[in-house]
Every structure is written in structure tokens, then in C-alpha cells.
Short mmCIF file of N, CA and C in Angstrom, two decimals:
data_model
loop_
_atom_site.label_atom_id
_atom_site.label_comp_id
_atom_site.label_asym_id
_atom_site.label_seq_id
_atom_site.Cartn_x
_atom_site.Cartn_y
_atom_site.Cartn_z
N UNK A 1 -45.73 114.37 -26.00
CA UNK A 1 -45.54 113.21 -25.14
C UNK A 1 -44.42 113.49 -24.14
N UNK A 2 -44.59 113.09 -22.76
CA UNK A 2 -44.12 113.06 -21.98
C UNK A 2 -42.71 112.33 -22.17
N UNK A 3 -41.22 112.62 -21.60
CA UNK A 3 -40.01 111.34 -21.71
C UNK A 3 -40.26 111.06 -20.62
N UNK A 4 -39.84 109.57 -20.60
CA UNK A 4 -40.14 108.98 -18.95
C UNK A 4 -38.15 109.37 -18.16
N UNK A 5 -39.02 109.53 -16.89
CA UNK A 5 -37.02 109.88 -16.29
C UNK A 5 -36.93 108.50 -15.98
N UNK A 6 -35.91 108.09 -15.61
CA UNK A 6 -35.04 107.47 -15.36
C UNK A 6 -34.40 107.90 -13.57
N UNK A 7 -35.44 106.58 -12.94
CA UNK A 7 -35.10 106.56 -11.37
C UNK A 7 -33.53 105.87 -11.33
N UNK A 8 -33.48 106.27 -10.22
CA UNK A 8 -31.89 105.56 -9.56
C UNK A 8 -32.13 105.05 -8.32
N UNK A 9 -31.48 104.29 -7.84
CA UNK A 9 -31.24 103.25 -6.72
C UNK A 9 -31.82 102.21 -6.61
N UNK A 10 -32.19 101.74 -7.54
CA UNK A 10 -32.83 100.41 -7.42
C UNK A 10 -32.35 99.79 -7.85
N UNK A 11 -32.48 98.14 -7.73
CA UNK A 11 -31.83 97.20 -8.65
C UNK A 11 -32.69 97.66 -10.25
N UNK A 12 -32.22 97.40 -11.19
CA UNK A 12 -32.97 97.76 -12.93
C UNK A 12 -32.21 98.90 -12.95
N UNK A 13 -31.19 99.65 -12.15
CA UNK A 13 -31.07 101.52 -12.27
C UNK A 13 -31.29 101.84 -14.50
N UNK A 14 -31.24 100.60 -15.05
CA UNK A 14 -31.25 101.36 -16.30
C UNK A 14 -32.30 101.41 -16.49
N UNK A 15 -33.66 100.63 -16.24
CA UNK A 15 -35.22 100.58 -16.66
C UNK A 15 -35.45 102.41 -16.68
N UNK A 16 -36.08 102.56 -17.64
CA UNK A 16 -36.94 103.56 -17.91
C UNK A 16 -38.54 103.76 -17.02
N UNK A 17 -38.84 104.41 -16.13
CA UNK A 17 -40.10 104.64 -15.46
C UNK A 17 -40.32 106.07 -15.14
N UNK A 18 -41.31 106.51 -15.27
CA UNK A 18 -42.28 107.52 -14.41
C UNK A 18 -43.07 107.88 -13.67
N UNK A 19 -43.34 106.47 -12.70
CA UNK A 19 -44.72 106.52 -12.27
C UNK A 19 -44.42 105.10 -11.42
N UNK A 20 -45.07 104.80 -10.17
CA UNK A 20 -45.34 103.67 -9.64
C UNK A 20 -45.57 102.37 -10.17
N UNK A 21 -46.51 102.88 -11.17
CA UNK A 21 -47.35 101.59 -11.64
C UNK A 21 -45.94 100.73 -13.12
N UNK A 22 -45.30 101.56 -13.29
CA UNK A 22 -44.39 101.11 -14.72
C UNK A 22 -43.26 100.57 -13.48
N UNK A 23 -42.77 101.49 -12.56
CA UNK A 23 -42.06 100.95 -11.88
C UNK A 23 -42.16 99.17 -11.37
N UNK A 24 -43.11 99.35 -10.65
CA UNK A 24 -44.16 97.95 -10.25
C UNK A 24 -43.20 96.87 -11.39
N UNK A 25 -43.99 97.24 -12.70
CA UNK A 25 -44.31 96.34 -13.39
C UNK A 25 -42.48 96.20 -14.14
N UNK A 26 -42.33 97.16 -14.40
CA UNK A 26 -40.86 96.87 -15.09
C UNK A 26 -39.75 95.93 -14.07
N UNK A 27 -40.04 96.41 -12.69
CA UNK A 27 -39.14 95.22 -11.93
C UNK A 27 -39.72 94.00 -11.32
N UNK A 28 -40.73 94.07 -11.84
CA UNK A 28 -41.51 92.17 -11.66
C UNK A 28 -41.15 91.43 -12.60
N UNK A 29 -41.18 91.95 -13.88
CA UNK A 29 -40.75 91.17 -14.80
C UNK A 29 -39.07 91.58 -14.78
N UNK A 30 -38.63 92.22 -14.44
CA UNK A 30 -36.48 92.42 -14.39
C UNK A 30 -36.50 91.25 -13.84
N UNK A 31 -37.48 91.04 -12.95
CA UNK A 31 -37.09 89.59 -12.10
C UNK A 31 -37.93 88.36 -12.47
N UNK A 32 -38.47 88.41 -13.76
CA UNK A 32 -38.92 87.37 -14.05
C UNK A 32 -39.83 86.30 -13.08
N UNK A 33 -40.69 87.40 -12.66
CA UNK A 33 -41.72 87.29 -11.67
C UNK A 33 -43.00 87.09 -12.78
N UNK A 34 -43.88 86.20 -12.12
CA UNK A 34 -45.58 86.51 -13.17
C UNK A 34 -46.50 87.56 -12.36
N UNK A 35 -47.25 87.94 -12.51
CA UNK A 35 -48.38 88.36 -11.47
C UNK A 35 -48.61 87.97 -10.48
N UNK A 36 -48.86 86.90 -10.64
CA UNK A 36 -49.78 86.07 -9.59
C UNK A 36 -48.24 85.52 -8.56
N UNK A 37 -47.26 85.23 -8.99
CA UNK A 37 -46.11 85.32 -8.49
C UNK A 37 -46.12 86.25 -7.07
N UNK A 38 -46.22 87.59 -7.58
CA UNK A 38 -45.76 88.52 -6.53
C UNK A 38 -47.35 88.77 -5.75
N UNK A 39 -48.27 88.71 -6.45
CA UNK A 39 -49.87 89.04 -6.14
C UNK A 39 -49.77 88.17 -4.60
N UNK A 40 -49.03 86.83 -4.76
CA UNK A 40 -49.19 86.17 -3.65
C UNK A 40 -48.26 86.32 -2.29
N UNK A 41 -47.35 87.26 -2.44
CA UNK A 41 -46.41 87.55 -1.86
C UNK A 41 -46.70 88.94 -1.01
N UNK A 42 -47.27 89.75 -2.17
CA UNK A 42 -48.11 91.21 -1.21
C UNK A 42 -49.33 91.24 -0.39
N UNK A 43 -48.88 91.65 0.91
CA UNK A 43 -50.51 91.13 2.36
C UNK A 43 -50.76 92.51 2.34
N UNK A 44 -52.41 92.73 1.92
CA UNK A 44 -52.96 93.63 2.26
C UNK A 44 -52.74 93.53 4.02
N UNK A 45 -53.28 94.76 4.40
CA UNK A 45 -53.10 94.95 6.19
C UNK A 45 -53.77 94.21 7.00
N UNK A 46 -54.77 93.56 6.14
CA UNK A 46 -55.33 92.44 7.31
C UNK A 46 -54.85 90.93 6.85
N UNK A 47 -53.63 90.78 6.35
CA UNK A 47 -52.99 89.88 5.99
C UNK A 47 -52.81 88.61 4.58
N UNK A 48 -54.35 89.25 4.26
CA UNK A 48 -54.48 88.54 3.10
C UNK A 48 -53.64 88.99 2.05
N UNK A 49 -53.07 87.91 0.94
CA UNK A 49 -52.60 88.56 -0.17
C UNK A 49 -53.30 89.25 -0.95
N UNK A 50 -53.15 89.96 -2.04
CA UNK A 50 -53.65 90.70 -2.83
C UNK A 50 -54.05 89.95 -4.19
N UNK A 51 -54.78 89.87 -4.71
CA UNK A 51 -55.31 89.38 -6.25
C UNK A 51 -54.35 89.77 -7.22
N UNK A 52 -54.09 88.53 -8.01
CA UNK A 52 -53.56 88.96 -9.44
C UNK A 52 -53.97 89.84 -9.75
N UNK A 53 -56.31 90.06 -10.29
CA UNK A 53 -56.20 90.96 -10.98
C UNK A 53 -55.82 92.37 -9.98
N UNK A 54 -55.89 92.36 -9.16
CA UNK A 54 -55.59 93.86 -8.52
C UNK A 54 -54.51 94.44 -9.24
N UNK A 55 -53.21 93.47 -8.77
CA UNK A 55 -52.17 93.88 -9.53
C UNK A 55 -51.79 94.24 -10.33
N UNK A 56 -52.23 93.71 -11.44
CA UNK A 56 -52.66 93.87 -13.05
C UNK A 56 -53.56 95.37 -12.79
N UNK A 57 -54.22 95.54 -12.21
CA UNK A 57 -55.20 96.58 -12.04
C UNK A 57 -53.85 97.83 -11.97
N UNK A 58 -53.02 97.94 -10.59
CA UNK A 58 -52.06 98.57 -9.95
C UNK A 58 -51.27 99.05 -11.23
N UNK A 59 -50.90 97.61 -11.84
CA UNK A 59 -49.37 98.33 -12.79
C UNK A 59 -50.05 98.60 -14.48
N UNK A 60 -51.52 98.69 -14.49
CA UNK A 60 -52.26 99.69 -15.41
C UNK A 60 -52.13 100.78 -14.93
N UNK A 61 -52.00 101.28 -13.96
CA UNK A 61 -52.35 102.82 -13.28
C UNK A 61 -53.12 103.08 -12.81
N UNK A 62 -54.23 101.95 -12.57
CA UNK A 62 -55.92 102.68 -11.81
C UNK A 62 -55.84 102.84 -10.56
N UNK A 63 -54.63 102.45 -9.89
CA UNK A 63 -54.51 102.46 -8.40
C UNK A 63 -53.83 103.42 -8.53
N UNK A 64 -54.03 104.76 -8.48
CA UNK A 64 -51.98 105.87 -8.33
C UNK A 64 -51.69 106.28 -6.84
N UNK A 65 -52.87 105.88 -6.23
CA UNK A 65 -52.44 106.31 -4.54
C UNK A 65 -52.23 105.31 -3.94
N UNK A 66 -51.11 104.26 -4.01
CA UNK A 66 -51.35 103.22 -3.24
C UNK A 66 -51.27 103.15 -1.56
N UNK A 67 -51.77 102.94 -0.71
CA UNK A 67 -51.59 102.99 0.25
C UNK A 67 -50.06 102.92 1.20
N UNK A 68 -49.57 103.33 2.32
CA UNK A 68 -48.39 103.10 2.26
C UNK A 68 -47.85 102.02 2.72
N UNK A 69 -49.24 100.84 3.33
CA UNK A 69 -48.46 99.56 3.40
C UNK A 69 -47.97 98.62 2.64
N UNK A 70 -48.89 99.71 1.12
CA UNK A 70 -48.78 98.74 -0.10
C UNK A 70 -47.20 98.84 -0.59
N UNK A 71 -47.29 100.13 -0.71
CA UNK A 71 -45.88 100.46 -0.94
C UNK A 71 -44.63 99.92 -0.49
N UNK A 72 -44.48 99.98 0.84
CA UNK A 72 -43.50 99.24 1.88
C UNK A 72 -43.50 97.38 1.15
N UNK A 73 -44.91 96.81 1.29
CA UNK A 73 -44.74 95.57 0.63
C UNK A 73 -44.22 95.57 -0.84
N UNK A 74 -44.44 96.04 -1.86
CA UNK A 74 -44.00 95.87 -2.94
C UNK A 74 -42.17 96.13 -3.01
N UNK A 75 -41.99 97.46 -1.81
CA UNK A 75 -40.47 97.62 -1.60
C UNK A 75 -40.07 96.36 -1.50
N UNK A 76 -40.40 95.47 -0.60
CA UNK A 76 -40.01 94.49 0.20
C UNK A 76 -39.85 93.30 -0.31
N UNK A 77 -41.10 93.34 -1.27
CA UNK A 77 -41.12 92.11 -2.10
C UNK A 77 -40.15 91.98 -3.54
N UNK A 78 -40.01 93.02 -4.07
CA UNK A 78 -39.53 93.68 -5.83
C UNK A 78 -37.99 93.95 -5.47
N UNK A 79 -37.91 94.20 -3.98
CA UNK A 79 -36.37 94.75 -3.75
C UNK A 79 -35.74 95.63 -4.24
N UNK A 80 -36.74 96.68 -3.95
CA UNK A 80 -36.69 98.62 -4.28
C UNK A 80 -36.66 99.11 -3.43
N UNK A 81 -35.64 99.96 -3.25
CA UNK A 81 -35.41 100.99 -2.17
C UNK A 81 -37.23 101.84 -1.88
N UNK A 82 -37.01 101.55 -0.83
CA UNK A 82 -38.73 102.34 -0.29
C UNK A 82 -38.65 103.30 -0.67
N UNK A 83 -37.62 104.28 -0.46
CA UNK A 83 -37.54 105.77 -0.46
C UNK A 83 -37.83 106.75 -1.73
N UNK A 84 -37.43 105.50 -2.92
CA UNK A 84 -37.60 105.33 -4.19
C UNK A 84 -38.98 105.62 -4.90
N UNK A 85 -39.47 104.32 -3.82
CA UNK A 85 -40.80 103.60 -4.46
C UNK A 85 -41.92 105.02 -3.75
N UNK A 86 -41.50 105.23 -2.60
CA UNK A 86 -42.78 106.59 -2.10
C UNK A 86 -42.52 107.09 -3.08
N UNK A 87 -41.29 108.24 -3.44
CA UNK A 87 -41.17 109.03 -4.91
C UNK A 87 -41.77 108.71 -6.03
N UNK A 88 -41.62 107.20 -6.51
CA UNK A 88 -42.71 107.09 -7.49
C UNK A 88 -44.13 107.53 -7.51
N UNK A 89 -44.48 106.81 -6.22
CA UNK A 89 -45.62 106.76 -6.00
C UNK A 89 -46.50 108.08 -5.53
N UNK A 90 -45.63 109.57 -6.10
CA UNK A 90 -45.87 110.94 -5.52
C UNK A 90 -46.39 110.79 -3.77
N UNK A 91 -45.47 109.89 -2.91
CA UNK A 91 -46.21 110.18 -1.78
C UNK A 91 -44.78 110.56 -0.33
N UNK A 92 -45.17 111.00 0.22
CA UNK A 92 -43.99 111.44 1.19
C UNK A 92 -43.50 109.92 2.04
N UNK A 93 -42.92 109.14 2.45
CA UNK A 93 -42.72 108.52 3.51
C UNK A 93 -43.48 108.56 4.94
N UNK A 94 -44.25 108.20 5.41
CA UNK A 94 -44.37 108.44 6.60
C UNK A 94 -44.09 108.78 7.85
N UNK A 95 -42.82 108.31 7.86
CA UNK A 95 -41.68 109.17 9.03
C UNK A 95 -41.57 110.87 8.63
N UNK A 96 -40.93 110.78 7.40
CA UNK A 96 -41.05 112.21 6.64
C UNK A 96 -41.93 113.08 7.10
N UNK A 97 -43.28 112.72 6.92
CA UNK A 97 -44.49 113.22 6.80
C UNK A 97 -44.82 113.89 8.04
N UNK A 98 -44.69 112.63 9.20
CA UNK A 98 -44.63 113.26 10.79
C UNK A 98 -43.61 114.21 11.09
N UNK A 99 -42.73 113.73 10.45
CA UNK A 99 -41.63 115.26 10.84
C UNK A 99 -42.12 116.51 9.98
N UNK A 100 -42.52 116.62 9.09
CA UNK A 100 -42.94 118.11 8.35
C UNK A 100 -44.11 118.48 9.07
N UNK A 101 -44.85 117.43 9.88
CA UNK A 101 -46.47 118.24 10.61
C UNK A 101 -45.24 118.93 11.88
N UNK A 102 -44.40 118.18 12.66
CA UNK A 102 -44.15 118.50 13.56
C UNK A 102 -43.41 120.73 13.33
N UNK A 103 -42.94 120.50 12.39
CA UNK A 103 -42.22 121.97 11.80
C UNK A 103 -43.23 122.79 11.50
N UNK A 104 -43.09 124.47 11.84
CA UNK A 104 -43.85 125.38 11.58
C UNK A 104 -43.54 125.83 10.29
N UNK A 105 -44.77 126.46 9.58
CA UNK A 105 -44.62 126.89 8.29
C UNK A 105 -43.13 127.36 7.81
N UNK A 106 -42.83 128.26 8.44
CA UNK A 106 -41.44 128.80 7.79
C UNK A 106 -40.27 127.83 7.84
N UNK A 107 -40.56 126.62 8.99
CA UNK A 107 -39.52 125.25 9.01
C UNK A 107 -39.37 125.14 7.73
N UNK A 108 -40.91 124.59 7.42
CA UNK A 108 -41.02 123.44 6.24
C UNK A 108 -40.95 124.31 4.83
N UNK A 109 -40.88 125.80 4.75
CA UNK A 109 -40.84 126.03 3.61
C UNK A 109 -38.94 126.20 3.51
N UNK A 110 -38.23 126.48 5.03
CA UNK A 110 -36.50 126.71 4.96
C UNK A 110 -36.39 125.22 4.36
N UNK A 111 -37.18 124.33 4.68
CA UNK A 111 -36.83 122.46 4.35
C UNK A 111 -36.87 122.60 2.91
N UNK A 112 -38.14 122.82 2.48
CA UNK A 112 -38.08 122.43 1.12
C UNK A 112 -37.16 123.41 0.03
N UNK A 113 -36.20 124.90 0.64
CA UNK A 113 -35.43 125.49 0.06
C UNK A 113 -34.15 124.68 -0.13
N UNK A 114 -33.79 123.88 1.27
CA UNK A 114 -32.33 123.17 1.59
C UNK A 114 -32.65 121.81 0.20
N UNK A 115 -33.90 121.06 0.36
CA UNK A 115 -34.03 120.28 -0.84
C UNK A 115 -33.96 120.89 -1.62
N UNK A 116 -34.48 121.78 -2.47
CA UNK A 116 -34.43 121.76 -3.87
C UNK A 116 -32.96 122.22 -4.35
N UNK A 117 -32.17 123.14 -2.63
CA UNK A 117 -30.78 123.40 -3.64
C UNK A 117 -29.80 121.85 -3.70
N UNK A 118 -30.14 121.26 -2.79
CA UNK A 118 -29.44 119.63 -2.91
C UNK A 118 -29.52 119.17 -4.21
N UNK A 119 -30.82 119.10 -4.61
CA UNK A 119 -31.26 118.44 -5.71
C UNK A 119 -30.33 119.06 -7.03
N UNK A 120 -30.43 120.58 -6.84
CA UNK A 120 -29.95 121.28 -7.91
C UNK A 120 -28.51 120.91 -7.98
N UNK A 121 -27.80 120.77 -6.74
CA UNK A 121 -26.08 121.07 -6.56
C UNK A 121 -25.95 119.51 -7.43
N UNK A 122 -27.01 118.30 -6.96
CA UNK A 122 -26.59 117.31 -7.83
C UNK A 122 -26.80 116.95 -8.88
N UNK A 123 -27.83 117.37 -9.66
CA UNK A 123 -28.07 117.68 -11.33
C UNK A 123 -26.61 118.48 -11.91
N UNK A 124 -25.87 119.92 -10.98
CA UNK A 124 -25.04 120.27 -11.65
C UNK A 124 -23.67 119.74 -11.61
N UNK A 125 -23.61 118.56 -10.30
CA UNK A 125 -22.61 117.63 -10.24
C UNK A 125 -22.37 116.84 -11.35
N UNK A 126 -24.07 115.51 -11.34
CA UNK A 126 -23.83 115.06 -12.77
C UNK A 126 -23.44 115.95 -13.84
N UNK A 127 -23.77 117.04 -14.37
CA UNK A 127 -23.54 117.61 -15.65
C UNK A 127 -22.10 117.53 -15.91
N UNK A 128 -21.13 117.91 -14.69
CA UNK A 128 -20.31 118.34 -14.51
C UNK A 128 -19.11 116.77 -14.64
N UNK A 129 -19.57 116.23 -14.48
CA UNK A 129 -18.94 114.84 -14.15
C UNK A 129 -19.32 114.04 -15.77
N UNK A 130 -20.47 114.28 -16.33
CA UNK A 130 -20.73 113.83 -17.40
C UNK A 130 -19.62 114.91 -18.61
N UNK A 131 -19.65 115.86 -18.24
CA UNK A 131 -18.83 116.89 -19.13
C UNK A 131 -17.19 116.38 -19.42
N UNK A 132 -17.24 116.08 -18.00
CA UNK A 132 -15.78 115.54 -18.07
C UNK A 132 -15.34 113.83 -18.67
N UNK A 133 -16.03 113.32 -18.55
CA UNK A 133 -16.08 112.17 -19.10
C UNK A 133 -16.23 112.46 -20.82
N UNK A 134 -17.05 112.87 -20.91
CA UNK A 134 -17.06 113.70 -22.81
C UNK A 134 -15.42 114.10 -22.94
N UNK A 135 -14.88 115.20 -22.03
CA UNK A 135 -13.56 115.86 -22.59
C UNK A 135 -12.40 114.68 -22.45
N UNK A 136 -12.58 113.98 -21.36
CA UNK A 136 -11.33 112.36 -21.42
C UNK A 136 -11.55 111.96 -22.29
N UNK A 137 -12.72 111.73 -23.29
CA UNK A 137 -12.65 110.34 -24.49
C UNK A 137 -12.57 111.42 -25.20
N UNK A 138 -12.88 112.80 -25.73
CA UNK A 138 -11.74 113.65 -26.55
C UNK A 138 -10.16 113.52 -26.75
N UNK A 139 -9.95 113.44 -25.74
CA UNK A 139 -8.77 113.68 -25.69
C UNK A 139 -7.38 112.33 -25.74
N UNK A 140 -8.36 111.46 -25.24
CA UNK A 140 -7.95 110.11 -25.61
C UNK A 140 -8.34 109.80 -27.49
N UNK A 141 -9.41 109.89 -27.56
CA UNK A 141 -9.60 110.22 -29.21
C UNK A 141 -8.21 110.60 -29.99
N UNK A 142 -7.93 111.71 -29.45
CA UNK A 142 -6.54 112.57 -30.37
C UNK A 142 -5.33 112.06 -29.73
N UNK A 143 -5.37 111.34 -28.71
CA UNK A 143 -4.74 110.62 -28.58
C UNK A 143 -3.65 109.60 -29.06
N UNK A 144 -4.82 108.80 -29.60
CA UNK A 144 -4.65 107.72 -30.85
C UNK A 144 -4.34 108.13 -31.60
N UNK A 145 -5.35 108.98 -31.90
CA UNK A 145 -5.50 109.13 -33.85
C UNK A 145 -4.09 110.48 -34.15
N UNK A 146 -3.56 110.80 -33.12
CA UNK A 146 -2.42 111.57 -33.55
C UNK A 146 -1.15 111.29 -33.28
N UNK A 147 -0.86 110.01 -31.99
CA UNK A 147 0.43 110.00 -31.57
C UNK A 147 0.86 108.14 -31.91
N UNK A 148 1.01 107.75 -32.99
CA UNK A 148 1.85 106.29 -33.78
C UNK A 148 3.03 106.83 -33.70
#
């Protein structure tokens, strides 16, 4: 079995998700939203809202490509960072997207080198910051327990 990660920047930052559809659903109810609540709040592109059951459909998982106006609305409505919610939703941003057609192959593969070492420098930040937080409550530990 898969562990689910744990997104950041959203309001919930502690909810547990992996995926769009848990996302969806874990911050409708953080906010003590019903379905039909938010169902009426999200406009498909020709303005109509969207159906409860859709929704219900969505935060089962049968939808995993949601479109990206869907996306932007649920940002909008749930009050999730968009940037977030594309990541869930495995899909690039659209601004993003036009800028990587505009770059030639070797652009977009120097791009995705500069991301992944970002990504890396901040996984070894947290570690590094979590490490230290471990060695302060050590040391505060012996602290106590040695200096009455």
C-alpha cells in the first residue's frame, strides 16, 4: 500500500492526501461544506453549476483529469492554492504549460534539471531543520534532567 504524502500550502496543511479527488474531498468537509454545498458553487464553462452527483463522482476518483477550469473553480471555491491543486491533479498550470511549448528541447530539459535540484535542496533543508529541532529537545532533555 501506497503512504499518502502530505501537501503543503493550503489551508488543512495537516490533512493527509495524494491525489485531487481526496484533496477535493478532505477540504470540503475541513470546511464543513456538504456536496451539494460546493456542487452549487462550481460553474462548469458554460456557466452552469455542476451536480452533486458529479462531485461525489470527482472526489471517488472517476474524474482524475479534471479540466483546468474545473480546477481553478474548486481552487477558488475550497480556498486552495491553485498551484497546489494543478499538482494534485498531475496537471501543469496553464501559464506553465505555454511557457515550456515556447522553450526548445534542451530549455525544457535545463528547466526540469533547475526543478528537481530545488526540490532536492528543499527536502535536504527540511531534513536538516527537522534534525536540528530533534538535537534542541536533546539537549534541553539533559537539560532538566541533569541541572536542579
Amino acid at each position: 500500500m501506497v503512504e499518502p504524502t502530505q501537501t503543503a500550502g493550503w489551508p488543512g496543511e495537516g490533512r493527509f492526501t495524494d491525489d485531487f479527488a481526496s484533496m477535493i474531498r478532505a477540504r470540503r468537509k475541513e470546511l464543513g461544506l456538504t456536496q451539494g454545498q460546493v456542487a452549487a458553487q462550481i460553474r462548469i464553462e458554460e456557466g452552469r453549476p455542476i451536480g452533486q452527483t458529479y462531485l461525489a463522482e470527482i472526489e471517488r476518483g472517476h474524474h482524475p483529469n479534471p479540466r483546468p477550469h474545473l480546477i481553478e473553480e474548486f481552487a477558488r471555491v475550497l480556498e486552495i492554492d491553485r498551484d497546489v491543486l494543478y499538482l494534485a491533479a498531475r496537471q501543469v498550470p496553464p501559464e506553465v504549460a505555454e511557457e515550456l511549448r515556447r522553450l526548445t528541447p534542451e530549455e525544457r530539459a535545463a528547466a526540469w534539471r533547475v526543478f528537481k535540484r530545488a526540490v532536492m535542496e528543499d527536502d535536504e533543508e527540511k531534513k536538516g531543520r527537522a534534525a536540528h529541532g530533534k538535537t534542541k529537545a536533546r539537549r534541553a532533555g539533559k537539560a532538566e534532567g541533569g541541572g536542579a
